[in-house]
Amino acid sequence: MSGTDANSIIELIRAFALGIGLDILGAIIILIVGWWIAGKAASLVRRSLKNARFVDNTLKPLAASIVQYTIMVFVLIAVLSKFGVETTSIIAVLGAAGLAIGLALQGTLSNIASGVMILILRPLRIDEFVSAGSVSGTVVEITLFTTLFKTGDGVFVSVPNSQIWNSAITNYSRNPTRRLDIKVGIAYDDDVDAALEFMKNLVASDSRILAEPAPMSFVANLGESSVDITARGWAYTPDFWAAFWDLSRRSKTELEAAGFSIPFPQRDLHLKADSADGLASAMQAKADAKPARKPAPKARATTTKAKTAKPASSKTAAEGVGADPDLGEATDGIKA
């Protein structure tokens, strides 16, 4: 190989390495700049929608995430194009990869679809207290894959969107007003009508109870130990629990102060005269009954005892049989 050929090969290698190096450097620069632009765009969308009243709070974090991931997809396509990958090839690869990922991640795609349905139909929103399946808490955020909750005792819970969507959702914060029922029991000797009027006035006296629908009271049940009364009123949803707890306390203290009694569960036992006499006679007979005598020892015990005695002469044994019947029975047992 001549020196000219060697120089040509070196120049080709140098040019190829320089071109590849520039492509790699350009791809790295595009990736870094694109990542930065995606983050800035997401932050800009989040700040722009923060105080926007026409956009629901549930959609704000999702919109920022969609903008960020969309920019990153275009950045990746630009990086691959620096290495000579055709756009059509990229689309074909993404389609095949999407099919494979879809088959492998059916549960994840189900969470995405459920998250989209939740965002479209909005059965729950951020800052609402809901119960879905086995989870109850305040909604913190709804993402493409999970719904984030904060329970009443301050615990963070992340639930897959499919689990939320496939269960019944009870939203305690959606309606502006809620009905509260104050239940209390009074004794059968108390004046029921007076107690009903007292409980209705008690509920109506609370400033958090709405005038419409008007408060009411009624007898809910005739229990075994009490007459159960329910006083009913309506309050705004933010005031519900405070009013309920306060009225429950007042119903106990003020009812007793007004002369009504709140009985505890009890049973009264009434015995007829003949039944009482029969019960007393049976108890007296049982007390006077003497304990049964112990059973007499069996013959086997006597036989065993006789077997352990020293042998006596036949004459003595014969005389003993005639003299003592018990000894005779023992001797007959030995012979047997």
Tab-separated table of C-alpha atoms in Angstrom:
chain	number	residue	atom	x	y	z
A	1	MET	CA	0.000	0.000	0.000
A	2	SER	CA	1.404	3.345	-1.039
A	3	GLY	CA	1.647	6.367	1.187
A	4	THR	CA	-1.055	8.149	-0.808
A	5	ASP	CA	-3.570	5.364	-0.214
A	6	ALA	CA	-2.796	5.330	3.505
A	7	ASN	CA	-3.286	9.060	3.747
A	8	SER	CA	-6.613	8.790	1.915
A	9	ILE	CA	-7.858	6.135	4.309
A	10	ILE	CA	-6.800	8.197	7.306
A	11	GLU	CA	-8.582	11.240	5.914
A	12	LEU	CA	-11.767	9.202	5.357
A	13	ILE	CA	-11.651	7.833	8.900
A	14	ARG	CA	-11.046	11.297	10.253
A	15	ALA	CA	-13.929	12.766	8.292
A	16	PHE	CA	-16.260	9.916	9.345
A	17	ALA	CA	-15.275	10.236	13.002
A	18	LEU	CA	-15.682	13.978	12.823
A	19	GLY	CA	-19.154	13.627	11.284
A	20	ILE	CA	-20.251	11.030	13.848
A	21	GLY	CA	-18.833	13.111	16.655
A	22	LEU	CA	-20.698	16.179	15.467
A	23	ASP	CA	-23.911	14.156	15.186
A	24	ILE	CA	-23.491	12.789	18.710
A	25	LEU	CA	-22.686	16.225	20.057
A	26	GLY	CA	-25.680	17.717	18.277
A	27	ALA	CA	-27.951	14.959	19.588
A	28	ILE	CA	-26.760	15.577	23.141
A	29	ILE	CA	-27.303	19.310	22.779
A	30	ILE	CA	-30.811	18.767	21.341
A	31	LEU	CA	-31.657	16.356	24.144
A	32	ILE	CA	-30.493	18.724	26.887
A	33	VAL	CA	-32.149	21.792	25.372
A	34	GLY	CA	-35.356	19.867	24.635
A	35	TRP	CA	-35.513	18.517	28.192
A	36	TRP	CA	-35.058	22.040	29.548
A	37	ILE	CA	-37.711	23.469	27.215
A	38	ALA	CA	-40.175	20.706	28.186
A	39	GLY	CA	-39.715	21.443	31.887
A	40	LYS	CA	-40.070	25.170	31.378
A	41	ALA	CA	-43.162	24.719	29.222
A	42	ALA	CA	-44.789	22.498	31.836
A	43	SER	CA	-44.013	25.042	34.571
A	44	LEU	CA	-45.395	27.854	32.403
A	45	VAL	CA	-48.647	25.958	31.788
A	46	ARG	CA	-48.941	25.155	35.474
A	47	ARG	CA	-48.442	28.793	36.489
A	48	SER	CA	-50.761	30.064	33.770
A	49	LEU	CA	-53.596	27.758	34.813
A	50	LYS	CA	-53.063	28.238	38.542
A	51	ASN	CA	-55.408	31.199	38.810
A	52	ALA	CA	-57.528	30.458	35.740
A	53	ARG	CA	-61.148	30.142	36.823
A	54	PHE	CA	-62.372	28.684	33.541
A	55	VAL	CA	-60.159	25.575	33.967
A	56	ASP	CA	-61.015	22.995	36.599
A	57	ASN	CA	-58.328	22.319	39.209
A	58	THR	CA	-58.411	18.629	38.324
A	59	LEU	CA	-57.219	19.333	34.753
A	60	LYS	CA	-54.358	21.713	35.591
A	61	PRO	CA	-51.652	19.176	36.597
A	62	LEU	CA	-52.718	16.848	33.791
A	63	ALA	CA	-52.418	19.597	31.173
A	64	ALA	CA	-48.884	20.412	32.329
A	65	SER	CA	-47.876	16.749	32.124
A	66	ILE	CA	-49.313	16.367	28.614
A	67	VAL	CA	-47.371	19.416	27.365
A	68	GLN	CA	-44.119	18.142	28.886
A	69	TYR	CA	-44.405	14.625	27.438
A	70	THR	CA	-45.459	15.908	24.008
A	71	ILE	CA	-42.348	18.095	23.751
A	72	MET	CA	-40.167	15.194	24.856
A	73	VAL	CA	-41.561	12.991	22.070
A	74	PHE	CA	-40.574	15.576	19.437
A	75	VAL	CA	-37.165	15.939	21.062
A	76	LEU	CA	-36.549	12.200	20.812
A	77	ILE	CA	-37.587	12.210	17.160
A	78	ALA	CA	-35.130	15.071	16.464
A	79	VAL	CA	-32.344	13.195	18.237
A	80	LEU	CA	-32.951	10.053	16.189
A	81	SER	CA	-33.025	12.072	12.962
A	82	LYS	CA	-29.492	13.295	13.701
A	83	PHE	CA	-28.330	9.716	13.198
A	84	GLY	CA	-30.077	9.386	9.833
A	85	VAL	CA	-33.221	7.591	11.033
A	86	GLU	CA	-36.147	8.355	8.739
A	87	THR	CA	-39.360	9.735	10.195
A	88	THR	CA	-41.412	6.975	8.593
A	89	SER	CA	-39.173	4.414	10.229
A	90	ILE	CA	-39.599	6.153	13.556
A	91	ILE	CA	-43.397	6.036	13.207
A	92	ALA	CA	-43.256	2.328	12.287
A	93	VAL	CA	-41.016	1.587	15.247
A	94	LEU	CA	-43.266	3.570	17.584
A	95	GLY	CA	-46.326	1.735	16.275
A	96	ALA	CA	-44.742	-1.684	16.815
A	97	ALA	CA	-43.452	-0.643	20.224
A	98	GLY	CA	-46.868	0.733	21.139
A	99	LEU	CA	-48.525	-2.560	20.217
A	100	ALA	CA	-46.021	-4.573	22.252
A	101	ILE	CA	-46.274	-2.226	25.208
A	102	GLY	CA	-50.072	-2.274	24.982
A	103	LEU	CA	-50.144	-6.060	25.194
A	104	ALA	CA	-47.650	-6.136	28.046
A	105	LEU	CA	-49.196	-3.306	30.031
A	106	GLN	CA	-52.912	-3.896	29.764
A	107	GLY	CA	-53.476	-2.937	33.405
A	108	THR	CA	-51.523	0.293	32.978
A	109	LEU	CA	-53.459	1.223	29.857
A	110	SER	CA	-56.645	0.454	31.749
A	111	ASN	CA	-55.550	2.964	34.385
A	112	ILE	CA	-54.948	5.559	31.666
A	113	ALA	CA	-58.362	4.969	30.118
A	114	SER	CA	-60.005	5.138	33.553
A	115	GLY	CA	-58.134	8.338	34.349
A	116	VAL	CA	-59.372	9.897	31.096
A	117	MET	CA	-62.959	8.878	31.913
A	118	ILE	CA	-62.645	10.328	35.413
A	119	LEU	CA	-61.359	13.604	33.982
A	120	ILE	CA	-64.136	13.750	31.377
A	121	LEU	CA	-67.103	12.795	33.572
A	122	ARG	CA	-65.652	14.259	36.796
A	123	PRO	CA	-67.307	12.112	39.469
A	124	LEU	CA	-64.630	13.480	41.803
A	125	ARG	CA	-62.499	16.594	41.853
A	126	ILE	CA	-59.554	17.958	43.794
A	127	ASP	CA	-60.329	18.929	47.423
A	128	GLU	CA	-63.519	16.837	47.486
A	129	PHE	CA	-64.045	14.159	50.135
A	130	VAL	CA	-65.124	10.924	48.461
A	131	SER	CA	-65.416	7.222	49.176
A	132	ALA	CA	-64.529	4.799	46.376
A	133	GLY	CA	-64.292	1.098	47.107
A	134	SER	CA	-62.267	0.663	50.280
A	135	VAL	CA	-60.694	4.154	50.180
A	136	SER	CA	-62.113	7.311	51.749
A	137	GLY	CA	-60.354	10.645	51.753
A	138	THR	CA	-59.850	14.058	50.185
A	139	VAL	CA	-58.730	14.045	46.548
A	140	VAL	CA	-55.252	15.579	46.221
A	141	GLU	CA	-54.447	14.968	42.533
A	142	ILE	CA	-55.611	12.890	39.575
A	143	THR	CA	-52.819	11.681	37.278
A	144	LEU	CA	-52.917	9.502	34.176
A	145	PHE	CA	-52.265	6.366	36.226
A	146	THR	CA	-53.315	6.960	39.836
A	147	THR	CA	-55.551	9.080	42.026
A	148	LEU	CA	-53.952	10.523	45.146
A	149	PHE	CA	-55.911	10.811	48.398
A	150	LYS	CA	-55.358	12.232	51.857
A	151	THR	CA	-57.380	10.331	54.460
A	152	GLY	CA	-59.090	11.882	57.457
A	153	ASP	CA	-56.141	11.015	59.709
A	154	GLY	CA	-53.589	12.543	57.309
A	155	VAL	CA	-52.383	9.377	55.541
A	156	PHE	CA	-51.310	9.543	51.886
A	157	VAL	CA	-53.009	6.933	49.663
A	158	SER	CA	-52.353	6.287	45.953
A	159	VAL	CA	-55.057	4.274	44.188
A	160	PRO	CA	-55.000	3.022	40.563
A	161	ASN	CA	-57.522	4.832	38.399
A	162	SER	CA	-59.116	1.567	37.267
A	163	GLN	CA	-59.948	0.671	40.871
A	164	ILE	CA	-61.644	4.049	41.346
A	165	TRP	CA	-63.550	3.916	38.064
A	166	ASN	CA	-64.781	0.321	38.552
A	167	SER	CA	-66.274	0.971	42.000
A	168	ALA	CA	-69.169	3.024	43.267
A	169	ILE	CA	-68.066	6.577	44.084
A	170	THR	CA	-69.734	8.397	46.969
A	171	ASN	CA	-68.990	12.123	46.869
A	172	TYR	CA	-69.703	13.834	50.208
A	173	SER	CA	-68.631	17.290	49.026
A	174	ARG	CA	-70.362	17.692	45.669
A	175	ASN	CA	-73.808	18.820	46.831
A	176	PRO	CA	-73.972	22.209	48.589
A	177	THR	CA	-76.209	20.981	51.455
A	178	ARG	CA	-76.541	17.809	53.506
A	179	ARG	CA	-79.198	16.437	55.829
A	180	LEU	CA	-78.316	15.563	59.411
A	181	ASP	CA	-80.309	13.314	61.740
A	182	ILE	CA	-80.053	13.567	65.521
A	183	LYS	CA	-81.294	10.334	67.108
A	184	VAL	CA	-82.119	10.001	70.801
A	185	GLY	CA	-84.244	7.693	72.946
A	186	ILE	CA	-86.625	8.685	75.761
A	187	ALA	CA	-88.392	6.580	78.381
A	188	TYR	CA	-91.876	5.222	77.769
A	189	ASP	CA	-93.143	7.245	80.743
A	190	ASP	CA	-92.077	10.568	79.163
A	191	ASP	CA	-94.377	12.825	77.161
A	192	VAL	CA	-93.641	11.935	73.517
A	193	ASP	CA	-95.280	15.022	71.996
A	194	ALA	CA	-93.372	17.348	74.299
A	195	ALA	CA	-90.125	15.560	73.450
A	196	LEU	CA	-90.807	15.847	69.714
A	197	GLU	CA	-91.430	19.572	70.001
A	198	PHE	CA	-88.353	20.010	72.166
A	199	MET	CA	-86.054	18.226	69.688
A	200	LYS	CA	-87.418	20.143	66.707
A	201	ASN	CA	-86.815	23.456	68.474
A	202	LEU	CA	-83.381	22.295	69.545
A	203	VAL	CA	-82.308	21.616	65.963
A	204	ALA	CA	-83.902	24.828	64.672
A	205	SER	CA	-82.089	26.903	67.301
A	206	ASP	CA	-78.684	26.134	65.757
A	207	SER	CA	-77.606	28.946	63.423
A	208	ARG	CA	-76.006	26.464	60.997
A	209	ILE	CA	-79.333	24.723	60.321
A	210	LEU	CA	-81.139	26.038	57.262
A	211	ALA	CA	-84.691	27.362	57.457
A	212	GLU	CA	-85.587	25.505	54.251
A	213	PRO	CA	-86.201	22.611	54.293
A	214	ALA	CA	-87.700	23.260	57.708
A	215	PRO	CA	-86.452	21.152	60.656
A	216	MET	CA	-88.727	18.325	61.751
A	217	SER	CA	-88.924	15.537	64.326
A	218	PHE	CA	-90.703	12.192	64.432
A	219	VAL	CA	-90.836	8.883	66.276
A	220	ALA	CA	-88.501	6.583	64.381
A	221	ASN	CA	-88.921	3.387	66.378
A	222	LEU	CA	-90.516	1.862	69.463
A	223	GLY	CA	-87.583	0.045	70.979
A	224	GLU	CA	-87.416	-2.501	73.774
A	225	SER	CA	-86.269	0.057	76.331
A	226	SER	CA	-86.971	3.460	74.777
A	227	VAL	CA	-89.012	5.498	72.330
A	228	ASP	CA	-86.518	6.463	69.601
A	229	ILE	CA	-86.920	10.026	68.312
A	230	THR	CA	-85.177	11.523	65.270
A	231	ALA	CA	-84.771	15.273	64.767
A	232	ARG	CA	-83.882	16.228	61.178
A	233	GLY	CA	-82.416	19.364	59.650
A	234	TRP	CA	-80.332	20.553	56.685
A	235	ALA	CA	-76.987	22.360	56.772
A	236	TYR	CA	-74.370	23.520	54.296
A	237	THR	CA	-71.848	20.794	53.572
A	238	PRO	CA	-68.847	22.588	55.177
A	239	ASP	CA	-70.878	23.034	58.404
A	240	PHE	CA	-72.289	19.504	58.525
A	241	TRP	CA	-69.963	17.752	60.988
A	242	ALA	CA	-69.602	20.703	63.362
A	243	ALA	CA	-73.381	21.051	63.592
A	244	PHE	CA	-73.892	17.306	63.974
A	245	TRP	CA	-71.409	16.932	66.836
A	246	ASP	CA	-72.711	20.019	68.648
A	247	LEU	CA	-76.376	19.019	68.377
A	248	SER	CA	-75.634	15.454	69.487
A	249	ARG	CA	-74.052	16.793	72.680
A	250	ARG	CA	-76.837	19.294	73.302
A	251	SER	CA	-79.570	16.702	72.768
A	252	LYS	CA	-78.231	14.729	75.724
A	253	THR	CA	-77.576	17.548	78.151
A	254	GLU	CA	-80.630	19.698	77.381
A	255	LEU	CA	-83.081	16.787	77.270
A	256	GLU	CA	-82.040	15.733	80.753
A	257	ALA	CA	-82.166	19.342	81.950
A	258	ALA	CA	-85.758	19.580	80.633
A	259	GLY	CA	-86.805	16.578	82.709
A	260	PHE	CA	-86.701	13.858	80.069
A	261	SER	CA	-84.822	10.628	80.740
A	262	ILE	CA	-82.591	8.776	78.291
A	263	PRO	CA	-82.824	5.115	79.327
A	264	PHE	CA	-80.183	2.504	78.770
A	265	PRO	CA	-81.155	-0.937	77.396
A	266	GLN	CA	-82.895	-2.989	80.114
A	267	ARG	CA	-85.462	-5.729	80.590
A	268	ASP	CA	-88.212	-6.013	83.232
A	269	LEU	CA	-89.026	-9.567	84.434
A	270	HIS	CA	-92.587	-10.120	85.737
A	271	LEU	CA	-93.512	-13.421	87.482
A	272	LYS	CA	-97.073	-14.606	88.084
A	273	ALA	CA	-98.090	-15.647	91.620
A	274	ASP	CA	-98.408	-19.378	90.918
A	275	SER	CA	-95.182	-19.384	88.930
A	276	ALA	CA	-93.388	-17.601	91.779
A	277	ASP	CA	-94.707	-20.136	94.359
A	278	GLY	CA	-93.685	-23.048	92.159
A	279	LEU	CA	-90.206	-21.600	91.684
A	280	ALA	CA	-89.786	-21.059	95.446
A	281	SER	CA	-90.947	-24.631	96.215
A	282	ALA	CA	-88.542	-26.103	93.703
A	283	MET	CA	-85.630	-24.112	95.138
A	284	GLN	CA	-86.555	-25.180	98.711
A	285	ALA	CA	-86.809	-28.840	97.679
A	286	LYS	CA	-83.435	-28.658	96.073
A	287	ALA	CA	-81.914	-27.112	99.202
A	288	ASP	CA	-83.481	-29.789	101.487
A	289	ALA	CA	-82.437	-32.706	99.302
A	290	LYS	CA	-79.825	-34.915	101.019
A	291	PRO	CA	-76.767	-35.994	99.109
A	292	ALA	CA	-77.007	-39.563	97.787
A	293	ARG	CA	-75.136	-42.297	99.602
A	294	LYS	CA	-71.958	-43.559	98.134
A	295	PRO	CA	-72.314	-46.934	96.369
A	296	ALA	CA	-71.211	-50.006	98.334
A	297	PRO	CA	-67.906	-51.541	97.386
A	298	LYS	CA	-68.173	-54.227	94.758
A	299	ALA	CA	-67.517	-57.942	95.452
A	300	ARG	CA	-64.380	-57.744	93.368
A	301	ALA	CA	-62.755	-55.584	95.985
A	302	THR	CA	-63.675	-58.113	98.727
A	303	THR	CA	-62.457	-60.954	96.578
A	304	THR	CA	-59.150	-59.221	95.995
A	305	LYS	CA	-58.777	-58.614	99.693
A	306	ALA	CA	-59.527	-62.253	100.428
A	307	LYS	CA	-56.960	-63.369	97.892
A	308	THR	CA	-54.254	-61.450	99.672
A	309	ALA	CA	-55.058	-63.138	103.062
A	310	LYS	CA	-52.796	-65.908	104.388
A	311	PRO	CA	-53.977	-69.472	103.572
A	312	ALA	CA	-55.846	-71.197	106.383
A	313	SER	CA	-56.484	-74.892	107.040
A	314	SER	CA	-59.602	-76.460	105.584
A	315	LYS	CA	-61.049	-77.019	109.010
A	316	THR	CA	-60.657	-73.399	109.976
A	317	ALA	CA	-62.147	-72.312	106.688
A	318	ALA	CA	-65.125	-74.594	107.141
A	319	GLU	CA	-65.728	-73.342	110.637
A	320	GLY	CA	-65.393	-69.771	109.359
A	321	VAL	CA	-67.964	-70.330	106.685
A	322	GLY	CA	-70.523	-71.418	109.188
A	323	ALA	CA	-69.650	-68.655	111.633
A	324	ASP	CA	-69.450	-65.618	109.294
A	325	PRO	CA	-71.678	-65.298	106.214
A	326	ASP	CA	-69.514	-62.523	104.737
A	327	LEU	CA	-66.440	-64.701	104.992
A	328	GLY	CA	-68.353	-67.481	103.388
A	329	GLU	CA	-69.221	-65.260	100.437
A	330	ALA	CA	-65.587	-64.334	100.136
A	331	THR	CA	-64.555	-68.011	100.226
A	332	ASP	CA	-67.139	-68.875	97.595
A	333	GLY	CA	-65.661	-66.110	95.460
A	334	ILE	CA	-62.208	-67.607	95.830
A	335	LYS	CA	-63.430	-71.028	94.786
A	336	ALA	CA	-65.231	-69.532	91.815
